[in-house]
Coordinates of C-alpha atoms and ligand atoms in Angstrom, one line a residue:
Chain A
X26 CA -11.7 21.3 14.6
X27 CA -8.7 19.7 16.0
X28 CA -9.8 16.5 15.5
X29 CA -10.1 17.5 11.3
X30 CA -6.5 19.1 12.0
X31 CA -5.6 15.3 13.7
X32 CA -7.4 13.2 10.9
X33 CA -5.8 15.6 8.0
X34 CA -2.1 15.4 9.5
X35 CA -2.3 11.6 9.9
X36 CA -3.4 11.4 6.6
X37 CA -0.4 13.6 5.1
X38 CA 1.8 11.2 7.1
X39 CA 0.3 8.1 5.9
X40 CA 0.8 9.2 2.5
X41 CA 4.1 10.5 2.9
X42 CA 5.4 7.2 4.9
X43 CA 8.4 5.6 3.5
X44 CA 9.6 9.3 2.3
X45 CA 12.5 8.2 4.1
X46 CA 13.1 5.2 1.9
X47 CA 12.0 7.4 -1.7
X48 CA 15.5 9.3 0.0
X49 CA 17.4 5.6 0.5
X50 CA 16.7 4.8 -2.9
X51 CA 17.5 8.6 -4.0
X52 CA 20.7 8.3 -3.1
X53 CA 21.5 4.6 -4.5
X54 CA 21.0 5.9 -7.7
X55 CA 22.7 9.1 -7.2
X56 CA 25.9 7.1 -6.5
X57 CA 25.4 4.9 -9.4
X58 CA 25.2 7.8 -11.9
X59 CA 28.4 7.0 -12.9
X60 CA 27.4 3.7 -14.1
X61 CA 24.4 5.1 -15.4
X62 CA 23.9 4.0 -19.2
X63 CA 23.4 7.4 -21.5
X64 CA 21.8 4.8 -24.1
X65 CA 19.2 4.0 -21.8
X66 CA 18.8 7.4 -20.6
X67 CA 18.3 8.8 -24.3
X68 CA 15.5 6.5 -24.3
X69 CA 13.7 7.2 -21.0
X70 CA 14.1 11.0 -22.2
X71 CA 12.3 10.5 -25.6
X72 CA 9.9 8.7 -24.3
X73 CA 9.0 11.4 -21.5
X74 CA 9.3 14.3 -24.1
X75 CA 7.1 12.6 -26.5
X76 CA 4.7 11.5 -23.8
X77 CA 4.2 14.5 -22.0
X78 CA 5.0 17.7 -24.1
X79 CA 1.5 17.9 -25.7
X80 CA -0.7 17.5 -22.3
X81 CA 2.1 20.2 -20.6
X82 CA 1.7 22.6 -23.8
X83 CA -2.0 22.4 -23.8
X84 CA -2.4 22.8 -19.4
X85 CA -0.3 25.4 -19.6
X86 CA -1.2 27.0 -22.7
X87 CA -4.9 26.9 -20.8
X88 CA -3.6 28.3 -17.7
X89 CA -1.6 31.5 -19.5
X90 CA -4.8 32.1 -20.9
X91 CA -7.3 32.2 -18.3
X92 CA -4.3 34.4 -15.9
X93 CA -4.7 36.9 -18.5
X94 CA -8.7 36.5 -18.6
X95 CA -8.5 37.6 -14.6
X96 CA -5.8 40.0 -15.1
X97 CA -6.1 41.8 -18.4
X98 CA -9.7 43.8 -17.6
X99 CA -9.4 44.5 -14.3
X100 CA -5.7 46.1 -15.2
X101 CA -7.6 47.6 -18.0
X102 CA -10.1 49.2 -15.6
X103 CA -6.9 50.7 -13.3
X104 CA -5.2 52.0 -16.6
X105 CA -2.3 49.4 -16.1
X106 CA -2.8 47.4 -19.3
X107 CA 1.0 47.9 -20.1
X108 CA 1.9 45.2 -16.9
X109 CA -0.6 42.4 -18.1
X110 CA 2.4 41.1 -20.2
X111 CA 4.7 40.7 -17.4
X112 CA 2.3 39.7 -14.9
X113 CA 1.6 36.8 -16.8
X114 CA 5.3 36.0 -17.5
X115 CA 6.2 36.1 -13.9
X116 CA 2.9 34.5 -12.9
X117 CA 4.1 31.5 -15.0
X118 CA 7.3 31.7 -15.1
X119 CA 8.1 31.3 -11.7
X120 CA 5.0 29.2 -10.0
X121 CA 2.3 28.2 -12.9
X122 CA 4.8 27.0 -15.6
X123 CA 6.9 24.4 -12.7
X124 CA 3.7 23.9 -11.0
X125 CA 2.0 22.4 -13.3
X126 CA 4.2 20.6 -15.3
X127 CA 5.6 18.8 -12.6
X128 CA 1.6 17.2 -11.8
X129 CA 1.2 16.6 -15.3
X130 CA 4.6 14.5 -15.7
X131 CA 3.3 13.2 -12.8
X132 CA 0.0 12.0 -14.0
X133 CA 1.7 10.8 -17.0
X134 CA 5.1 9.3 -16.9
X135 CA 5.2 8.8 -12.7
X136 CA 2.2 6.7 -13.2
X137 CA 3.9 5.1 -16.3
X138 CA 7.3 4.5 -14.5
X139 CA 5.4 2.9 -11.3
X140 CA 3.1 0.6 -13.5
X141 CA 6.4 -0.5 -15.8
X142 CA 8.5 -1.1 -12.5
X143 CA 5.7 -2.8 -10.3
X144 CA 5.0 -5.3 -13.2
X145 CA 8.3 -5.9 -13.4
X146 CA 8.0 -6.6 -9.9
X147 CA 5.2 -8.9 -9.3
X148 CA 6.7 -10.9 -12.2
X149 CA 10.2 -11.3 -10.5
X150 CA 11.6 -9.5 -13.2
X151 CA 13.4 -6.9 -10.6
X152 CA 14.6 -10.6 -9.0
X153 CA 15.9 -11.4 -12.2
X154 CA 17.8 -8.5 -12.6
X155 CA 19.4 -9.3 -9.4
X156 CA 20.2 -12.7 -9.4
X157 CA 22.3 -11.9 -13.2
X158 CA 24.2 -9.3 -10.6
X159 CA 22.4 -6.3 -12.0
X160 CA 21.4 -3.3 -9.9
X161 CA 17.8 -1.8 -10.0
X162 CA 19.3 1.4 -8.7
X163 CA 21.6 1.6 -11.5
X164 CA 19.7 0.1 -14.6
X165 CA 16.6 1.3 -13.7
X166 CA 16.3 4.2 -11.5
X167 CA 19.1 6.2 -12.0
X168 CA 17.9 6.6 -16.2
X169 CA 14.9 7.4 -15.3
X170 CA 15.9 10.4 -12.7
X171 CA 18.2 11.7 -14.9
X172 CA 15.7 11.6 -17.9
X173 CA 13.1 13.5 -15.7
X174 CA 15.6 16.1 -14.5
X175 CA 16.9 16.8 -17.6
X176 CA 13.9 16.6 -19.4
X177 CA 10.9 18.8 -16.9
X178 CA 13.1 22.1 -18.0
X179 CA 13.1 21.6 -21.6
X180 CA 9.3 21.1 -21.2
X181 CA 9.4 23.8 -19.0
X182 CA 11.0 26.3 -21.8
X183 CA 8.3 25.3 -24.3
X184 CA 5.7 25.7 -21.7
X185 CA 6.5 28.9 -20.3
X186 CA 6.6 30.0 -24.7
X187 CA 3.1 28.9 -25.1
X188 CA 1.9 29.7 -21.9
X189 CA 2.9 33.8 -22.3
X190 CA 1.1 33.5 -26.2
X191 CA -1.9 32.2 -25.0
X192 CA -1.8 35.0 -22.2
X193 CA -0.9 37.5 -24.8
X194 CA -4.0 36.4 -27.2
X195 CA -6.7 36.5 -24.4
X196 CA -5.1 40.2 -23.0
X197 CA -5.4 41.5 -26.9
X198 CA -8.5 39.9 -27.6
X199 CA -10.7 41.3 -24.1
X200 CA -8.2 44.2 -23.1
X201 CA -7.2 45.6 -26.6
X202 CA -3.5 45.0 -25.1
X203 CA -1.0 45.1 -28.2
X204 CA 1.5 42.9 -28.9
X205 CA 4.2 45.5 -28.0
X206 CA 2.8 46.7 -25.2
X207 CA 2.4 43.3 -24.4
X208 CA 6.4 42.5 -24.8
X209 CA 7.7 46.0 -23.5
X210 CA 6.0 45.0 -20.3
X211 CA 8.0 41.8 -20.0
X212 CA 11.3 43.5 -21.2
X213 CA 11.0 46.2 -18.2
X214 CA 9.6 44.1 -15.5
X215 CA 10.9 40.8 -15.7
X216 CA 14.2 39.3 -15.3
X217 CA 15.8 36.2 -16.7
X218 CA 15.7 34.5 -12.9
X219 CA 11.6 34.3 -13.3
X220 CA 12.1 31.6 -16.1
X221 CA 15.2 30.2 -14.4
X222 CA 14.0 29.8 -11.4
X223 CA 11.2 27.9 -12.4
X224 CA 12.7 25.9 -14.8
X225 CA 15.5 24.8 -11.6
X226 CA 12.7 23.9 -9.8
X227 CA 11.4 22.1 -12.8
X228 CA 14.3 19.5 -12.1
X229 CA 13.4 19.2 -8.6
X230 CA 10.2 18.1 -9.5
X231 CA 11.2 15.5 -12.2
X232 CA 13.6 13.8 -9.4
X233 CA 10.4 13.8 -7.4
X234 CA 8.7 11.8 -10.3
X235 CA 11.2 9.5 -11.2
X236 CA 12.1 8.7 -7.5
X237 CA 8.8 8.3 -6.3
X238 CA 7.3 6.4 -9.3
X239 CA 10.4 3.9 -9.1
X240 CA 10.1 3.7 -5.5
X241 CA 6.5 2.8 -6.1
X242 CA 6.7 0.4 -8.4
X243 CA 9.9 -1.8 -6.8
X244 CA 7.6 -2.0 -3.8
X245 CA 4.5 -2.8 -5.5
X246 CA 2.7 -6.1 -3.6
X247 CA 2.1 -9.0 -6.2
X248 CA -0.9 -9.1 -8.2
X249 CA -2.2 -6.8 -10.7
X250 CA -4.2 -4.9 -8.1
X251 CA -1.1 -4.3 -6.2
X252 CA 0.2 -2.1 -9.2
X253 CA -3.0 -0.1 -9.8
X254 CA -2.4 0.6 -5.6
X255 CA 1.4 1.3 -6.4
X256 CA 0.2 3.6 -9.7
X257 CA -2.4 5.6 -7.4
X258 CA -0.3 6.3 -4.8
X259 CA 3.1 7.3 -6.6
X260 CA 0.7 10.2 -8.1
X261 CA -1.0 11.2 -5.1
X262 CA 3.0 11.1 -3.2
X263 CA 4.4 12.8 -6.1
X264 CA 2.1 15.8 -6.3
X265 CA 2.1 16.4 -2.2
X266 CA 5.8 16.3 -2.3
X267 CA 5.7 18.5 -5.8
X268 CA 3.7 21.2 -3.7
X269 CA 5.2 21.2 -0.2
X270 CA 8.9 21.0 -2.1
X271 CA 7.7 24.1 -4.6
X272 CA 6.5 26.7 -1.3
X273 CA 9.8 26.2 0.2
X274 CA 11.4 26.4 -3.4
X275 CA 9.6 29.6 -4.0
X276 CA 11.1 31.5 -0.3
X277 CA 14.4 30.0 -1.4
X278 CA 14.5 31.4 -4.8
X279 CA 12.3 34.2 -4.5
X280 CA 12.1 35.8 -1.5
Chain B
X13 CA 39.7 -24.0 11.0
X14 CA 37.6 -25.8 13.2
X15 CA 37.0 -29.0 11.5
X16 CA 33.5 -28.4 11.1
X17 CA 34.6 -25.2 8.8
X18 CA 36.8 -27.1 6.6
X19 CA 33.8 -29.7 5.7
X20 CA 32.2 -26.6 5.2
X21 CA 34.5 -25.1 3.0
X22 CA 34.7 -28.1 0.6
X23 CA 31.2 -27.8 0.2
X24 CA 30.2 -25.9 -3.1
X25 CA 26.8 -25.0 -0.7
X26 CA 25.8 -25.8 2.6
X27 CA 22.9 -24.8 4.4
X28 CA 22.8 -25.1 8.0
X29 CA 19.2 -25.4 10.0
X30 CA 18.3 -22.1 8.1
X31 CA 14.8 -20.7 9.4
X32 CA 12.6 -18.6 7.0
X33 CA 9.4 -16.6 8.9
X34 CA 6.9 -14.4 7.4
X35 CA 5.8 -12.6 10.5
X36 CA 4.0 -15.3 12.4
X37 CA 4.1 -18.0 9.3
X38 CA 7.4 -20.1 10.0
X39 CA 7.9 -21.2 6.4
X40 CA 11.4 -23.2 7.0
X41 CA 11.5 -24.6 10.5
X42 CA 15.5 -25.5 10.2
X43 CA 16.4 -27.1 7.1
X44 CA 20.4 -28.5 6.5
X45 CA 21.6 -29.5 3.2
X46 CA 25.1 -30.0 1.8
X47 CA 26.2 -29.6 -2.1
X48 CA 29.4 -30.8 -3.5
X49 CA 30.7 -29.4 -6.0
X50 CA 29.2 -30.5 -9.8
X51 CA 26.0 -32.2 -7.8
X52 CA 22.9 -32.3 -8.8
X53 CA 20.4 -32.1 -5.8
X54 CA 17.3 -32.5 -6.1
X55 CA 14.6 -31.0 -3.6
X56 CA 10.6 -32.3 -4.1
X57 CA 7.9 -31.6 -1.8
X58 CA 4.9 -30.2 -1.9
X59 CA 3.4 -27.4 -2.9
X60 CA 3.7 -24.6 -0.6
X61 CA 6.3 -26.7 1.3
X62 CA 8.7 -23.8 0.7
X63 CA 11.0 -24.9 -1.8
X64 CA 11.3 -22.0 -4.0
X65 CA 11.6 -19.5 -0.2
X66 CA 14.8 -21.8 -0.1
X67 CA 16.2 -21.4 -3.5
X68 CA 16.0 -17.8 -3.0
X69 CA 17.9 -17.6 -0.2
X70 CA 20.7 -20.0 -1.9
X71 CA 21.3 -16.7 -4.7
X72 CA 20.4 -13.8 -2.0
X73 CA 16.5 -12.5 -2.9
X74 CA 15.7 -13.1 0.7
X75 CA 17.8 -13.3 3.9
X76 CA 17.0 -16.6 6.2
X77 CA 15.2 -15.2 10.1
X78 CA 17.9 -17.8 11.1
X79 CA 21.0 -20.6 10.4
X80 CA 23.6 -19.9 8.3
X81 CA 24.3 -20.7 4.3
X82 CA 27.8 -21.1 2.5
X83 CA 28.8 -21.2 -0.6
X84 CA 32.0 -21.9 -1.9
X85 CA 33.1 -22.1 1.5
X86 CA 32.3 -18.2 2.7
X87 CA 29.0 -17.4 4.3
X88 CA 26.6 -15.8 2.3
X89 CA 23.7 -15.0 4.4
X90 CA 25.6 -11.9 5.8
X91 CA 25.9 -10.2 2.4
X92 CA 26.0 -7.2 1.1
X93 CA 23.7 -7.0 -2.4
X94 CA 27.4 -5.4 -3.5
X95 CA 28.7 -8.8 -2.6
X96 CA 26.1 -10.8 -3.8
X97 CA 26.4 -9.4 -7.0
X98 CA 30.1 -10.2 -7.4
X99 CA 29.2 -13.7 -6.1
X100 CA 25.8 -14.2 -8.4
X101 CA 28.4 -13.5 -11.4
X102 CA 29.4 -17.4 -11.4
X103 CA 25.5 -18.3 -10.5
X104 CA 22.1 -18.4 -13.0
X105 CA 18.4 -18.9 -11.9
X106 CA 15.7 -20.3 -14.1
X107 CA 12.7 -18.8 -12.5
X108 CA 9.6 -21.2 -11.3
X109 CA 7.2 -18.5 -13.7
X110 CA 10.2 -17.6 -16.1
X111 CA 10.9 -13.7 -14.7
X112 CA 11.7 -12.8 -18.6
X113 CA 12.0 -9.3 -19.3
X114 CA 9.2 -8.8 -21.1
X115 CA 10.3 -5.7 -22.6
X116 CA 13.3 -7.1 -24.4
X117 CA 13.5 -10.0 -27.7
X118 CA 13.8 -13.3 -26.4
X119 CA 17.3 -12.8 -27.8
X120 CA 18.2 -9.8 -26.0
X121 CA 16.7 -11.5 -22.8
X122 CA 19.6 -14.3 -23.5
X123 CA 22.5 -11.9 -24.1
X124 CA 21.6 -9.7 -21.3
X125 CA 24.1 -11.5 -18.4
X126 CA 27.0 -11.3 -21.8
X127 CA 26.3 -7.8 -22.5
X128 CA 26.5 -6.4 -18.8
X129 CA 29.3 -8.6 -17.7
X130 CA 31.6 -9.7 -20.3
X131 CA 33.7 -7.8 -23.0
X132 CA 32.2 -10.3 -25.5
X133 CA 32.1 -8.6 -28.9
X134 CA 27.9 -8.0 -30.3
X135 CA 29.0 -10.9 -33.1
X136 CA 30.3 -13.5 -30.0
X137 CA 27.5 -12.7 -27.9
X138 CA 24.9 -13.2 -30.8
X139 CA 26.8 -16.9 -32.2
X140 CA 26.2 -18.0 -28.2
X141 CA 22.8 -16.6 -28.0
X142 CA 21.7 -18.4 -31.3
X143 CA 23.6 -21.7 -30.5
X144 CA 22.0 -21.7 -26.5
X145 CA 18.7 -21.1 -28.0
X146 CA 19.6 -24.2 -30.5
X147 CA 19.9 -26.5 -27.8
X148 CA 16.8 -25.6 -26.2
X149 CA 14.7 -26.3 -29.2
X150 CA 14.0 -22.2 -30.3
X151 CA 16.8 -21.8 -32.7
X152 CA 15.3 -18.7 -34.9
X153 CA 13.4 -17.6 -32.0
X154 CA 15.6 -14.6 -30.8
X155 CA 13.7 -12.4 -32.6
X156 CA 10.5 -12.7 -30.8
X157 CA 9.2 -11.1 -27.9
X158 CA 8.4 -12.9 -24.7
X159 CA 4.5 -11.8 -25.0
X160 CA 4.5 -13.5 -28.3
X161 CA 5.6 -17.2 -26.4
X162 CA 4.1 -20.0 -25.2
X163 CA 4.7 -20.6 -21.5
X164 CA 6.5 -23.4 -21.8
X165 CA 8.9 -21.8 -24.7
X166 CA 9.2 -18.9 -21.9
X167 CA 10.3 -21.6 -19.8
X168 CA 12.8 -22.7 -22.3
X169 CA 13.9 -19.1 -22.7
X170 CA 14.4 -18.7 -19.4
X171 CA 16.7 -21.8 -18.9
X172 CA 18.7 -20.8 -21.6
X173 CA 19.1 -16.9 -19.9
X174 CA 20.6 -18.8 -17.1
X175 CA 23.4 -21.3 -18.7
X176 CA 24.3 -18.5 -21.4
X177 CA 27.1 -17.1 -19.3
X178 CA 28.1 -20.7 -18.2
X179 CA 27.6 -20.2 -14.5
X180 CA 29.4 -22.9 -11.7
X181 CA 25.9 -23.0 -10.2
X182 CA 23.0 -23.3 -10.9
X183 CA 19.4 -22.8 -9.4
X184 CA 16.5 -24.4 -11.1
X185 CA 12.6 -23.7 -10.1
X186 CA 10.8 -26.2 -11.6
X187 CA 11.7 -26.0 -14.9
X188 CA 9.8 -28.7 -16.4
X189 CA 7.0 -27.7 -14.9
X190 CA 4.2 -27.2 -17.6
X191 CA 6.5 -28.7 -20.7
X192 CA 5.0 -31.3 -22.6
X193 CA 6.7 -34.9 -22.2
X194 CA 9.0 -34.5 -25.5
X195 CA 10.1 -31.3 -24.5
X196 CA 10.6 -32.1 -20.9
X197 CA 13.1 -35.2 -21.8
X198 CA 14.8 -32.5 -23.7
X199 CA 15.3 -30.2 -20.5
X200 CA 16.6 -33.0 -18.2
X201 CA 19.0 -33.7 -21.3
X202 CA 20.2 -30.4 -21.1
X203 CA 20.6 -30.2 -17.4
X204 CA 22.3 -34.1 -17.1
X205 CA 24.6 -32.6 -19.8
X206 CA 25.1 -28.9 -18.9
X207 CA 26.5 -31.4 -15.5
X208 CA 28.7 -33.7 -17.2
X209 CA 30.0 -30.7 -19.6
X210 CA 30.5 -28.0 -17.4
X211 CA 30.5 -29.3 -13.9
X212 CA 27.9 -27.5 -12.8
X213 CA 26.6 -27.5 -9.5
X214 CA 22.8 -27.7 -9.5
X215 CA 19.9 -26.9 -7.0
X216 CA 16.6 -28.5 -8.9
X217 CA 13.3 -27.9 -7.6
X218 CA 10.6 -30.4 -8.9
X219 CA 7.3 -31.7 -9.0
X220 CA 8.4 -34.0 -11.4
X221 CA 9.5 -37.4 -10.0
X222 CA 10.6 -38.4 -13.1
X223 CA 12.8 -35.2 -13.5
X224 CA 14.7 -35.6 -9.8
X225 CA 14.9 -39.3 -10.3
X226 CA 16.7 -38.9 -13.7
X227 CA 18.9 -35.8 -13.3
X228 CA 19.5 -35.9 -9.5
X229 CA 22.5 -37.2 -7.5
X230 CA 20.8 -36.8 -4.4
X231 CA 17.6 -36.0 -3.6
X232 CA 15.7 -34.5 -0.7
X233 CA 12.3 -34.2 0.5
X234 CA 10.8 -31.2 2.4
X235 CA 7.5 -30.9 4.2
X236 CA 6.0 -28.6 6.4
X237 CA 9.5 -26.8 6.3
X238 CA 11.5 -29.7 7.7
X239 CA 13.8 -32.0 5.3
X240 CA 12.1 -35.5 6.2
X241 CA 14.5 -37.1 3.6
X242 CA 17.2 -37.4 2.0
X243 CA 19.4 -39.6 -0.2
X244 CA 20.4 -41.1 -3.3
X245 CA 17.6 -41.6 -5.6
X246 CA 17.8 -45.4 -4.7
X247 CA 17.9 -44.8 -1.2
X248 CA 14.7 -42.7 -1.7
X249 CA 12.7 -45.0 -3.8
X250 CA 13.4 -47.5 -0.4
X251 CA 12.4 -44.7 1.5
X252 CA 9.9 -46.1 4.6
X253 CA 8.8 -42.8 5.5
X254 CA 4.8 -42.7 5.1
X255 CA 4.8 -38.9 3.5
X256 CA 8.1 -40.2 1.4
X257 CA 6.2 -43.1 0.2
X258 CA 3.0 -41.5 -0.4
X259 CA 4.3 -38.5 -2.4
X260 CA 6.4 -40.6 -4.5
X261 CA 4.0 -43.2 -5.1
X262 CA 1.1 -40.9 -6.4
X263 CA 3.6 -39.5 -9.1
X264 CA 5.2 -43.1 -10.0
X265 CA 2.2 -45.7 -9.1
X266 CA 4.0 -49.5 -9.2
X267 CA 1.4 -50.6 -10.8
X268 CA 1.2 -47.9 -13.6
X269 CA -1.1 -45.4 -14.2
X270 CA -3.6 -47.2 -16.5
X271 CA -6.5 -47.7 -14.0
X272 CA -7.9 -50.9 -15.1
X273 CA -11.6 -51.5 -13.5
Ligands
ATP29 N1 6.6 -12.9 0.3 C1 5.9 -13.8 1.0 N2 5.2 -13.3 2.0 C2 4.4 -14.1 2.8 N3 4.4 -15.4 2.7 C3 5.1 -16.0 1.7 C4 5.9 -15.2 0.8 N4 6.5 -16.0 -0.1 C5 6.1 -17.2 0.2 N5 5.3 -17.2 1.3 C6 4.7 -18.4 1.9 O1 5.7 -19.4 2.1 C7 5.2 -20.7 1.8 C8 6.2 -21.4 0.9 O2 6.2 -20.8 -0.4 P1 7.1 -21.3 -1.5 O3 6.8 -20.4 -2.7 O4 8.5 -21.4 -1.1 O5 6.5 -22.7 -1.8 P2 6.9 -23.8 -2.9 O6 7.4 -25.0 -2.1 O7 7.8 -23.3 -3.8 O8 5.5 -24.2 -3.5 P3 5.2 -24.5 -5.1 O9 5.6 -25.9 -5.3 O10 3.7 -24.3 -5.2 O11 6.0 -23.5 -5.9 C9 3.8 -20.5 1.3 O12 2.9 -20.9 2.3 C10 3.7 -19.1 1.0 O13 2.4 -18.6 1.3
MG30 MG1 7.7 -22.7 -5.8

């Protein structure tokens, strides 16, 4: 048993080595956000809303759904249908919604910011920005963490929208819940802090994507393989720090 | 100023018995060099020898395990990246594999050191962009991506990303490397000119004998991570040094290359 306990913990720490240096490079482009380019930022937003709002939409969409499968007939069966609505809402709102947006951008444009920055990499094209007296911290990074923290909410908003539908269809469709039962319940039981909360932890999660993934990618080893390495590895770091950040997150903002 | 300081100071770069290790691998064993200012040297060796380990250190990508290196008089190797970048304003790199940035036109790759350092105006930055790619044989190319080039035009591209914003040095990593012969003659052109014209001080790497021996003031020869020689390119063709003699020979055979059996 404690050996397991042993193996596990030096795994988390081999994954999470050089967490210290994610931070270094955190706070190189946080002091270069005055430089930053809002051009290049527009860009880096577009392409992560375009990129990633149909797999968030559909995921979360999914998840409202099957919540309100588990929920809606066992409430049913206790004669508390009329809380279905706002079980949902605060299911997703503040944990599903954040949760799983932040592993989905992470899948999707943390792998796609690690790939684009380790090529440029192992092609000296991070050398090249250098040696013409251009920062990666400030052309690179700092867009793409300001793009993912602005950006993870907005997908967040439309997310939380489609999620509480699909929850709403599945609790009318197998718990006869109507549609204003369905919103009365989330106008007496939920406050606007279960969306906001999630959505501010939202943009902790996109700085964990964008930092990680560049992170990744300006230490990628040369060769194609050492990309695919860098690509693998800014996922699996992003979504460890996505779910240790979010449970202390949650006591913060919650309880 | 010890005297020794002042000959460094009127150096545009000196290198003094810099050491370059990855862990156990000693790559540079204590190499020296001087540079005056609007020379041309030339290093050759062979491959692996650690020339290019030693052009990066001359612009900052990696710091030397030991010696010092001065430029302009001040010593670099100390640096900050914030001072390297104010220094690397006045310096350019053509890159031994071209380092374009692949996700920019070939003439937005050009402009790039205009745009982010000079108040140039788009119509001024785009006349120099089209007249540096003129010179380099792609006139009409700025349109194309880097993807869409040969790697010798990449080449080209890339030599004309570094002498776009007229830098007082410049850092060349074999960049005739893979050119065909016309195009070549065309590169050490440029760089014999880019010389006379703008007084440029120039580190050429090279494989190609001919290259070093028509561009170069002076050239030196490293192997095994120690310079072995150095001189004019007179002084090197006389050179009595076995590896010297070898090396040079097998590019330039007195005979010719026609073997005649
Ligand atoms: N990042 C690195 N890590 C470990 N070893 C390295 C690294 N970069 C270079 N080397 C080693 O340093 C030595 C010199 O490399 P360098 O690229 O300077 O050679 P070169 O003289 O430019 O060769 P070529 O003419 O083939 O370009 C090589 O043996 C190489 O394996
Ligand atoms: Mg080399």
């Amino acid at each position: 048993m404690g050996k397991i306990a042993a193996r596990v913990g030096r795994w988390v720490m081999n994954k999470s080595a050089g967490t210290g240096s994610v931070a270094i490079l955190f706070w190189q482009a946080l002091v270069s956000f005055p430089d930053v380019s809002i051009r290049e930022t527009i860009k880096q937003m577009t392409k992560l809303g375009v990129d990633s709002l149909p797999i968030v939409v559909v995921t979360t969409t999914a998840a409202g759904m099957v919540f309100a499968v588990q929920t809606a007939q066992e409430f049913a069966k206790l004669g508390a249908s009329d809380s279905v609505g706002a079980i949902v809402t605060i299911a997703m709102g503040r944990e599903l919604v954040p949760i799983l947006s932040g592993v989905v951008v992470a899948g999707r444009v943390g792998a796609a910011i690690t790939a684009e920055i380790g090529s440029m990499k192992v092609t000296e094209q991070i050398d090249a920005l250098r040696v013409m007296a251009v920062s990666p911290a400030v052309y690179l990074v700092a867009p793409r963490i300001l793009a993912c923290v602005l950006m993870l909410p907005v997908l967040g908003i439309f997310a939380n929208v489609v999620g509480s539908w699909g929850g709403y269809f599945v609790a009318h469709a197998y718990a006869g819940v109507t549609s204003y039962s369905y919103l009365n319940s989330i106008k007496v039981f939920c406050v606007p802090f279960d969306i906001v909360g999630g959505l501010i932890k939202c943009m902790f999660f996109g700085c964990i994507v964008a930092t990680v993934g560049c992170h990744k990618g300006l230490n990628a080893v040369s060769g194609a393989e050492g990309v695919g390495i860098a690509t693998t590895g800014s996922v699996v770091l992003s979504i460890i720090m996505i779910f240790i950040t979010n449970y202390f997150l949650s006591v913060l903002l919650y309880v | 100023m010890s005297r020794e300081a002042v000959f460094l100071a009127e150096r545009a770069i000196s290198v003094n018995n810099v050491q370059m290790a990855y862990g156990a691998a000693k790559v540079l064993k204590g190499v020296s060099l001087a540079i005056d200012k609007g020379e041309v040297l030339a290093i050759i060796g062979p491959s692996g020898s650690g020339k290019s380990t030693l052009l990066r250190m001359l612009i900052g990508l990696s710091k030397p395990t030991g010696g010092s290196i001065f430029i302009n008089g001040r010593q670099v190797d100390s640096f900050s990246e914030k001072e390297w970048n104010r220094l690397r304003k006045s310096m350019g790199m053509v890159f031994q594999y071209s380092a374009l940035f692949d996700s920019m036109t070939v003439g937005d790759n050009v402009a790039f050191g205009l745009r982010q350092h000079t108040d140039k105006t788009n119509e001024e930055i785009l006349s120099i962009v089209e007249k540096t790619l003129e010179t380099i044989g792609l006139a009409g190319y700025s349109g194309y991506m880097p993807g869409q080039l040969s790697g010798g035009m990449k080449k080209r591209v890339s030599l004309a990303r570094a002498i776009a914003t007229t830098p007082e040095i410049l850092l060349y990593d074999e960049p005739t490397a893979g050119l065909d012969p016309v195009v070549a003659d065309v590169i050490n052109n440029l760089m014999l000119e880019t010389k006379k014209r703008m007084k440029v001080t120039s580190v050429l790497v090279t494989h190609d004998m001919y290259s070093a021996f028509m561009v170069a003031d002076r050239i030196a020869m490293i192997h095994e991570g120690l310079i072995i020689a150095e001189g004019t390119p007179a002084e090197i063709l006389k050179c009595e040094h076995e590896i010297v003699k070898t090396f040079i020979h097998k590019a330039m055979p007195p005979g010719g290359i026609i073997n005649e059996q």
